[in-house]
């Protein structure tokens, strides 16, 4: 898999954040989660997500746990899902790493992360 330099990753995440924030700014849809916060927490996991580390770091897992804790309502989970989905698609993270990250950090998920997940469900 091609590795993305940190500066390129930051630029891609910014674009993902803008796309998701614009999507979430639809009237009648209250986003309780900051996409920039989700992306900031997830950026700590870049080495693991791109296959450069065999295990997520403690800081990465702290970020994953912060994302999980913030997604405490249906609207927050849907907003978080959209953020993660956009970031995954733009950064080209390893799918297996993305799917195993929550469990490796001790965060239980009742669904499997995938690039085509329906965040409204």
PDB file of N, CA and C in Angstrom, residues 8-86:
ATOM      1  N   UNK A   8       0.417  15.452   3.459  1.00  0.00           N
ATOM      2  CA  UNK A   8      -0.644  15.080   2.530  1.00  0.00           C
ATOM      3  C   UNK A   8      -1.837  14.526   3.301  1.00  0.00           C
ATOM      4  N   UNK A   9      -1.560  13.756   4.343  1.00  0.00           N
ATOM      5  CA  UNK A   9      -2.632  13.221   5.177  1.00  0.00           C
ATOM      6  C   UNK A   9      -3.438  14.355   5.800  1.00  0.00           C
ATOM      7  N   UNK A  10      -2.742  15.358   6.315  1.00  0.00           N
ATOM      8  CA  UNK A  10      -3.423  16.501   6.932  1.00  0.00           C
ATOM      9  C   UNK A  10      -4.309  17.214   5.917  1.00  0.00           C
ATOM     10  N   UNK A  11      -3.810  17.369   4.699  1.00  0.00           N
ATOM     11  CA  UNK A  11      -4.592  18.045   3.656  1.00  0.00           C
ATOM     12  C   UNK A  11      -5.825  17.226   3.296  1.00  0.00           C
ATOM     13  N   UNK A  12      -5.659  15.912   3.183  1.00  0.00           N
ATOM     14  CA  UNK A  12      -6.789  15.042   2.856  1.00  0.00           C
ATOM     15  C   UNK A  12      -7.813  15.060   3.983  1.00  0.00           C
ATOM     16  N   UNK A  13      -7.350  15.022   5.217  1.00  0.00           N
ATOM     17  CA  UNK A  13      -8.281  15.065   6.346  1.00  0.00           C
ATOM     18  C   UNK A  13      -9.033  16.383   6.403  1.00  0.00           C
ATOM     19  N   UNK A  14      -8.360  17.468   6.058  1.00  0.00           N
ATOM     20  CA  UNK A  14      -9.034  18.762   6.025  1.00  0.00           C
ATOM     21  C   UNK A  14     -10.151  18.748   4.982  1.00  0.00           C
ATOM     22  N   UNK A  15      -9.857  18.201   3.813  1.00  0.00           N
ATOM     23  CA  UNK A  15     -10.884  18.104   2.774  1.00  0.00           C
ATOM     24  C   UNK A  15     -12.038  17.212   3.231  1.00  0.00           C
ATOM     25  N   UNK A  16     -11.708  16.099   3.873  1.00  0.00           N
ATOM     26  CA  UNK A  16     -12.759  15.206   4.380  1.00  0.00           C
ATOM     27  C   UNK A  16     -13.610  15.925   5.410  1.00  0.00           C
ATOM     28  N   UNK A  17     -12.942  16.659   6.285  1.00  0.00           N
ATOM     29  CA  UNK A  17     -13.652  17.382   7.334  1.00  0.00           C
ATOM     30  C   UNK A  17     -14.604  18.408   6.721  1.00  0.00           C
ATOM     31  N   UNK A  18     -14.133  19.147   5.728  1.00  0.00           N
ATOM     32  CA  UNK A  18     -14.980  20.150   5.089  1.00  0.00           C
ATOM     33  C   UNK A  18     -16.171  19.513   4.387  1.00  0.00           C
ATOM     34  N   UNK A  19     -15.931  18.384   3.725  1.00  0.00           N
ATOM     35  CA  UNK A  19     -17.017  17.699   3.035  1.00  0.00           C
ATOM     36  C   UNK A  19     -18.064  17.203   4.023  1.00  0.00           C
ATOM     37  N   UNK A  20     -17.623  16.637   5.120  1.00  0.00           N
ATOM     38  CA  UNK A  20     -18.558  16.104   6.111  1.00  0.00           C
ATOM     39  C   UNK A  20     -19.279  17.232   6.834  1.00  0.00           C
ATOM     40  N   UNK A  21     -18.561  18.273   7.203  1.00  0.00           N
ATOM     41  CA  UNK A  21     -19.194  19.399   7.885  1.00  0.00           C
ATOM     42  C   UNK A  21     -20.257  20.015   6.988  1.00  0.00           C
ATOM     43  N   UNK A  22     -19.966  20.145   5.694  1.00  0.00           N
ATOM     44  CA  UNK A  22     -20.954  20.685   4.766  1.00  0.00           C
ATOM     45  C   UNK A  22     -22.162  19.754   4.703  1.00  0.00           C
ATOM     46  N   UNK A  23     -21.922  18.441   4.660  1.00  0.00           N
ATOM     47  CA  UNK A  23     -23.011  17.469   4.620  1.00  0.00           C
ATOM     48  C   UNK A  23     -23.857  17.545   5.888  1.00  0.00           C
ATOM     49  N   UNK A  24     -23.218  17.737   7.026  1.00  0.00           N
ATOM     50  CA  UNK A  24     -23.934  17.767   8.295  1.00  0.00           C
ATOM     51  C   UNK A  24     -24.628  19.094   8.555  1.00  0.00           C
ATOM     52  N   UNK A  25     -24.344  20.094   7.741  1.00  0.00           N
ATOM     53  CA  UNK A  25     -24.934  21.410   7.942  1.00  0.00           C
ATOM     54  C   UNK A  25     -26.325  21.522   7.327  1.00  0.00           C
ATOM     55  N   UNK A  26     -26.902  20.399   6.926  1.00  0.00           N
ATOM     56  CA  UNK A  26     -28.242  20.388   6.363  1.00  0.00           C
ATOM     57  C   UNK A  26     -29.236  20.788   7.447  1.00  0.00           C
ATOM     58  N   UNK A  27     -30.166  21.727   7.149  1.00  0.00           N
ATOM     59  CA  UNK A  27     -31.145  22.138   8.157  1.00  0.00           C
ATOM     60  C   UNK A  27     -31.921  20.946   8.699  1.00  0.00           C
ATOM     61  N   UNK A  28     -32.183  20.970  10.004  1.00  0.00           N
ATOM     62  CA  UNK A  28     -32.937  19.907  10.644  1.00  0.00           C
ATOM     63  C   UNK A  28     -32.072  18.736  11.087  1.00  0.00           C
ATOM     64  N   UNK A  29     -30.793  18.836  10.850  1.00  0.00           N
ATOM     65  CA  UNK A  29     -29.876  17.765  11.227  1.00  0.00           C
ATOM     66  C   UNK A  29     -28.849  18.312  12.194  1.00  0.00           C
ATOM     67  N   UNK A  30     -29.006  18.001  13.441  1.00  0.00           N
ATOM     68  CA  UNK A  30     -28.101  18.529  14.458  1.00  0.00           C
ATOM     69  C   UNK A  30     -26.933  17.578  14.662  1.00  0.00           C
ATOM     70  N   UNK A  31     -25.749  18.057  14.388  1.00  0.00           N
ATOM     71  CA  UNK A  31     -24.551  17.241  14.613  1.00  0.00           C
ATOM     72  C   UNK A  31     -24.025  17.559  16.004  1.00  0.00           C
ATOM     73  N   UNK A  32     -23.906  16.532  16.819  1.00  0.00           N
ATOM     74  CA  UNK A  32     -23.425  16.724  18.176  1.00  0.00           C
ATOM     75  C   UNK A  32     -21.933  16.437  18.273  1.00  0.00           C
ATOM     76  N   UNK A  33     -21.323  16.032  17.189  1.00  0.00           N
ATOM     77  CA  UNK A  33     -19.924  15.649  17.175  1.00  0.00           C
ATOM     78  C   UNK A  33     -19.165  16.578  16.243  1.00  0.00           C
ATOM     79  N   UNK A  34     -18.005  17.000  16.671  1.00  0.00           N
ATOM     80  CA  UNK A  34     -17.145  17.823  15.834  1.00  0.00           C
ATOM     81  C   UNK A  34     -16.331  16.913  14.924  1.00  0.00           C
ATOM     82  N   UNK A  35     -16.503  17.070  13.620  1.00  0.00           N
ATOM     83  CA  UNK A  35     -15.757  16.246  12.683  1.00  0.00           C
ATOM     84  C   UNK A  35     -14.257  16.510  12.828  1.00  0.00           C
ATOM     85  N   UNK A  36     -13.900  17.743  13.084  1.00  0.00           N
ATOM     86  CA  UNK A  36     -12.479  18.043  13.254  1.00  0.00           C
ATOM     87  C   UNK A  36     -11.924  17.317  14.481  1.00  0.00           C
ATOM     88  N   UNK A  37     -12.722  17.183  15.528  1.00  0.00           N
ATOM     89  CA  UNK A  37     -12.300  16.450  16.711  1.00  0.00           C
ATOM     90  C   UNK A  37     -12.128  14.965  16.428  1.00  0.00           C
ATOM     91  N   UNK A  38     -13.057  14.390  15.673  1.00  0.00           N
ATOM     92  CA  UNK A  38     -12.973  12.974  15.301  1.00  0.00           C
ATOM     93  C   UNK A  38     -11.702  12.740  14.488  1.00  0.00           C
ATOM     94  N   UNK A  39     -11.477  13.589  13.512  1.00  0.00           N
ATOM     95  CA  UNK A  39     -10.310  13.432  12.644  1.00  0.00           C
ATOM     96  C   UNK A  39      -9.019  13.653  13.426  1.00  0.00           C
ATOM     97  N   UNK A  40      -9.021  14.616  14.326  1.00  0.00           N
ATOM     98  CA  UNK A  40      -7.840  14.854  15.151  1.00  0.00           C
ATOM     99  C   UNK A  40      -7.523  13.616  16.001  1.00  0.00           C
ATOM    100  N   UNK A  41      -8.550  13.035  16.624  1.00  0.00           N
ATOM    101  CA  UNK A  41      -8.346  11.836  17.439  1.00  0.00           C
ATOM    102  C   UNK A  41      -7.878  10.660  16.581  1.00  0.00           C
ATOM    103  N   UNK A  42      -8.437  10.516  15.399  1.00  0.00           N
ATOM    104  CA  UNK A  42      -8.076   9.410  14.518  1.00  0.00           C
ATOM    105  C   UNK A  42      -6.680   9.591  13.920  1.00  0.00           C
ATOM    106  N   UNK A  43      -6.231  10.815  13.767  1.00  0.00           N
ATOM    107  CA  UNK A  43      -4.908  11.046  13.169  1.00  0.00           C
ATOM    108  C   UNK A  43      -3.792  10.438  14.012  1.00  0.00           C
ATOM    109  N   UNK A  44      -4.051  10.200  15.284  1.00  0.00           N
ATOM    110  CA  UNK A  44      -3.070   9.563  16.159  1.00  0.00           C
ATOM    111  C   UNK A  44      -2.839   8.100  15.767  1.00  0.00           C
ATOM    112  N   UNK A  45      -3.698   7.578  14.917  1.00  0.00           N
ATOM    113  CA  UNK A  45      -3.639   6.169  14.518  1.00  0.00           C
ATOM    114  C   UNK A  45      -3.091   5.970  13.108  1.00  0.00           C
ATOM    115  N   UNK A  46      -2.571   7.006  12.507  1.00  0.00           N
ATOM    116  CA  UNK A  46      -2.137   6.927  11.117  1.00  0.00           C
ATOM    117  C   UNK A  46      -1.141   5.796  10.869  1.00  0.00           C
ATOM    118  N   UNK A  47      -0.148   5.634  11.726  1.00  0.00           N
ATOM    119  CA  UNK A  47       0.843   4.574  11.533  1.00  0.00           C
ATOM    120  C   UNK A  47       0.184   3.197  11.485  1.00  0.00           C
ATOM    121  N   UNK A  48      -0.736   2.952  12.393  1.00  0.00           N
ATOM    122  CA  UNK A  48      -1.431   1.663  12.418  1.00  0.00           C
ATOM    123  C   UNK A  48      -2.329   1.505  11.195  1.00  0.00           C
ATOM    124  N   UNK A  49      -3.092   2.544  10.860  1.00  0.00           N
ATOM    125  CA  UNK A  49      -4.050   2.457   9.759  1.00  0.00           C
ATOM    126  C   UNK A  49      -3.384   2.287   8.400  1.00  0.00           C
ATOM    127  N   UNK A  50      -2.159   2.762   8.267  1.00  0.00           N
ATOM    128  CA  UNK A  50      -1.454   2.615   6.991  1.00  0.00           C
ATOM    129  C   UNK A  50      -0.478   1.442   6.997  1.00  0.00           C
ATOM    130  N   UNK A  51      -0.519   0.624   8.034  1.00  0.00           N
ATOM    131  CA  UNK A  51       0.280  -0.582   8.064  1.00  0.00           C
ATOM    132  C   UNK A  51       1.709  -0.409   8.524  1.00  0.00           C
ATOM    133  N   UNK A  52       2.056   0.746   9.081  1.00  0.00           N
ATOM    134  CA  UNK A  52       3.418   0.986   9.552  1.00  0.00           C
ATOM    135  C   UNK A  52       3.645   0.508  10.979  1.00  0.00           C
ATOM    136  N   UNK A  53       2.588   0.144  11.674  1.00  0.00           N
ATOM    137  CA  UNK A  53       2.700  -0.346  13.053  1.00  0.00           C
ATOM    138  C   UNK A  53       1.812  -1.580  13.193  1.00  0.00           C
ATOM    139  N   UNK A  54       2.301  -2.580  13.884  1.00  0.00           N
ATOM    140  CA  UNK A  54       1.543  -3.816  14.061  1.00  0.00           C
ATOM    141  C   UNK A  54       0.408  -3.698  15.055  1.00  0.00           C
ATOM    142  N   UNK A  55       0.526  -2.748  15.983  1.00  0.00           N
ATOM    143  CA  UNK A  55      -0.486  -2.507  17.009  1.00  0.00           C
ATOM    144  C   UNK A  55      -0.719  -1.007  17.123  1.00  0.00           C
ATOM    145  N   UNK A  56      -1.933  -0.601  17.471  1.00  0.00           N
ATOM    146  CA  UNK A  56      -2.160   0.832  17.704  1.00  0.00           C
ATOM    147  C   UNK A  56      -1.430   1.271  18.980  1.00  0.00           C
ATOM    148  N   UNK A  57      -0.944   2.490  18.970  1.00  0.00           N
ATOM    149  CA  UNK A  57      -0.260   3.033  20.144  1.00  0.00           C
ATOM    150  C   UNK A  57      -1.274   3.367  21.237  1.00  0.00           C
ATOM    151  N   UNK A  58      -0.774   3.594  22.439  1.00  0.00           N
ATOM    152  CA  UNK A  58      -1.641   3.995  23.550  1.00  0.00           C
ATOM    153  C   UNK A  58      -2.334   5.318  23.231  1.00  0.00           C
ATOM    154  N   UNK A  59      -1.614   6.251  22.609  1.00  0.00           N
ATOM    155  CA  UNK A  59      -2.217   7.538  22.236  1.00  0.00           C
ATOM    156  C   UNK A  59      -3.318   7.343  21.198  1.00  0.00           C
ATOM    157  N   UNK A  60      -3.088   6.440  20.249  1.00  0.00           N
ATOM    158  CA  UNK A  60      -4.105   6.119  19.246  1.00  0.00           C
ATOM    159  C   UNK A  60      -5.358   5.602  19.941  1.00  0.00           C
ATOM    160  N   UNK A  61      -5.179   4.645  20.847  1.00  0.00           N
ATOM    161  CA  UNK A  61      -6.333   4.067  21.556  1.00  0.00           C
ATOM    162  C   UNK A  61      -7.045   5.110  22.409  1.00  0.00           C
ATOM    163  N   UNK A  62      -6.304   6.048  22.983  1.00  0.00           N
ATOM    164  CA  UNK A  62      -6.951   7.145  23.719  1.00  0.00           C
ATOM    165  C   UNK A  62      -7.851   7.941  22.783  1.00  0.00           C
ATOM    166  N   UNK A  63      -7.382   8.182  21.554  1.00  0.00           N
ATOM    167  CA  UNK A  63      -8.189   8.891  20.559  1.00  0.00           C
ATOM    168  C   UNK A  63      -9.421   8.111  20.166  1.00  0.00           C
ATOM    169  N   UNK A  64      -9.269   6.813  19.953  1.00  0.00           N
ATOM    170  CA  UNK A  64     -10.401   5.953  19.592  1.00  0.00           C
ATOM    171  C   UNK A  64     -11.438   5.954  20.718  1.00  0.00           C
ATOM    172  N   UNK A  65     -10.970   5.862  21.951  1.00  0.00           N
ATOM    173  CA  UNK A  65     -11.883   5.879  23.103  1.00  0.00           C
ATOM    174  C   UNK A  65     -12.592   7.224  23.235  1.00  0.00           C
ATOM    175  N   UNK A  66     -11.902   8.303  22.907  1.00  0.00           N
ATOM    176  CA  UNK A  66     -12.524   9.636  22.956  1.00  0.00           C
ATOM    177  C   UNK A  66     -13.621   9.747  21.895  1.00  0.00           C
ATOM    178  N   UNK A  67     -13.358   9.210  20.704  1.00  0.00           N
ATOM    179  CA  UNK A  67     -14.368   9.216  19.642  1.00  0.00           C
ATOM    180  C   UNK A  67     -15.587   8.417  20.091  1.00  0.00           C
ATOM    181  N   UNK A  68     -15.352   7.237  20.653  1.00  0.00           N
ATOM    182  CA  UNK A  68     -16.442   6.369  21.107  1.00  0.00           C
ATOM    183  C   UNK A  68     -17.260   7.052  22.205  1.00  0.00           C
ATOM    184  N   UNK A  69     -16.588   7.682  23.152  1.00  0.00           N
ATOM    185  CA  UNK A  69     -17.286   8.340  24.260  1.00  0.00           C
ATOM    186  C   UNK A  69     -18.137   9.510  23.781  1.00  0.00           C
ATOM    187  N   UNK A  70     -17.662  10.216  22.764  1.00  0.00           N
ATOM    188  CA  UNK A  70     -18.399  11.385  22.258  1.00  0.00           C
ATOM    189  C   UNK A  70     -19.635  10.974  21.457  1.00  0.00           C
ATOM    190  N   UNK A  71     -19.637   9.768  20.931  1.00  0.00           N
ATOM    191  CA  UNK A  71     -20.752   9.291  20.105  1.00  0.00           C
ATOM    192  C   UNK A  71     -21.791   8.612  20.999  1.00  0.00           C
ATOM    193  N   UNK A  72     -22.420   9.414  21.847  1.00  0.00           N
ATOM    194  CA  UNK A  72     -23.324   8.856  22.858  1.00  0.00           C
ATOM    195  C   UNK A  72     -24.805   8.990  22.523  1.00  0.00           C
ATOM    196  N   UNK A  73     -25.123   9.506  21.350  1.00  0.00           N
ATOM    197  CA  UNK A  73     -26.508   9.572  20.893  1.00  0.00           C
ATOM    198  C   UNK A  73     -26.558   9.061  19.457  1.00  0.00           C
ATOM    199  N   UNK A  74     -27.743   8.792  18.959  1.00  0.00           N
ATOM    200  CA  UNK A  74     -27.879   8.336  17.573  1.00  0.00           C
ATOM    201  C   UNK A  74     -27.324   9.372  16.611  1.00  0.00           C
ATOM    202  N   UNK A  75     -27.661  10.632  16.803  1.00  0.00           N
ATOM    203  CA  UNK A  75     -27.174  11.687  15.910  1.00  0.00           C
ATOM    204  C   UNK A  75     -25.650  11.795  15.964  1.00  0.00           C
ATOM    205  N   UNK A  76     -25.087  11.661  17.148  1.00  0.00           N
ATOM    206  CA  UNK A  76     -23.629  11.741  17.293  1.00  0.00           C
ATOM    207  C   UNK A  76     -22.959  10.539  16.636  1.00  0.00           C
ATOM    208  N   UNK A  77     -23.548   9.358  16.764  1.00  0.00           N
ATOM    209  CA  UNK A  77     -22.978   8.166  16.125  1.00  0.00           C
ATOM    210  C   UNK A  77     -23.046   8.286  14.613  1.00  0.00           C
ATOM    211  N   UNK A  78     -24.143   8.823  14.097  1.00  0.00           N
ATOM    212  CA  UNK A  78     -24.268   8.992  12.651  1.00  0.00           C
ATOM    213  C   UNK A  78     -23.263  10.020  12.125  1.00  0.00           C
ATOM    214  N   UNK A  79     -23.083  11.109  12.854  1.00  0.00           N
ATOM    215  CA  UNK A  79     -22.113  12.129  12.448  1.00  0.00           C
ATOM    216  C   UNK A  79     -20.698  11.567  12.493  1.00  0.00           C
ATOM    217  N   UNK A  80     -20.390  10.819  13.536  1.00  0.00           N
ATOM    218  CA  UNK A  80     -19.074  10.195  13.665  1.00  0.00           C
ATOM    219  C   UNK A  80     -18.844   9.210  12.523  1.00  0.00           C
ATOM    220  N   UNK A  81     -19.837   8.420  12.220  1.00  0.00           N
ATOM    221  CA  UNK A  81     -19.751   7.448  11.133  1.00  0.00           C
ATOM    222  C   UNK A  81     -19.434   8.141   9.812  1.00  0.00           C
ATOM    223  N   UNK A  82     -20.140   9.226   9.517  1.00  0.00           N
ATOM    224  CA  UNK A  82     -19.901   9.968   8.268  1.00  0.00           C
ATOM    225  C   UNK A  82     -18.475  10.509   8.223  1.00  0.00           C
ATOM    226  N   UNK A  83     -17.997  11.027   9.345  1.00  0.00           N
ATOM    227  CA  UNK A  83     -16.630  11.537   9.427  1.00  0.00           C
ATOM    228  C   UNK A  83     -15.632  10.433   9.148  1.00  0.00           C
ATOM    229  N   UNK A  84     -15.778   9.305   9.825  1.00  0.00           N
ATOM    230  CA  UNK A  84     -14.846   8.193   9.674  1.00  0.00           C
ATOM    231  C   UNK A  84     -14.886   7.634   8.257  1.00  0.00           C
ATOM    232  N   UNK A  85     -16.069   7.550   7.705  1.00  0.00           N
ATOM    233  CA  UNK A  85     -16.226   7.019   6.354  1.00  0.00           C
ATOM    234  C   UNK A  85     -15.509   7.912   5.337  1.00  0.00           C
ATOM    235  N   UNK A  86     -15.702   9.211   5.448  1.00  0.00           N
ATOM    236  CA  UNK A  86     -15.038  10.137   4.528  1.00  0.00           C
ATOM    237  C   UNK A  86     -13.527  10.100   4.689  1.00  0.00           C
TER     238      UNK A  86
END
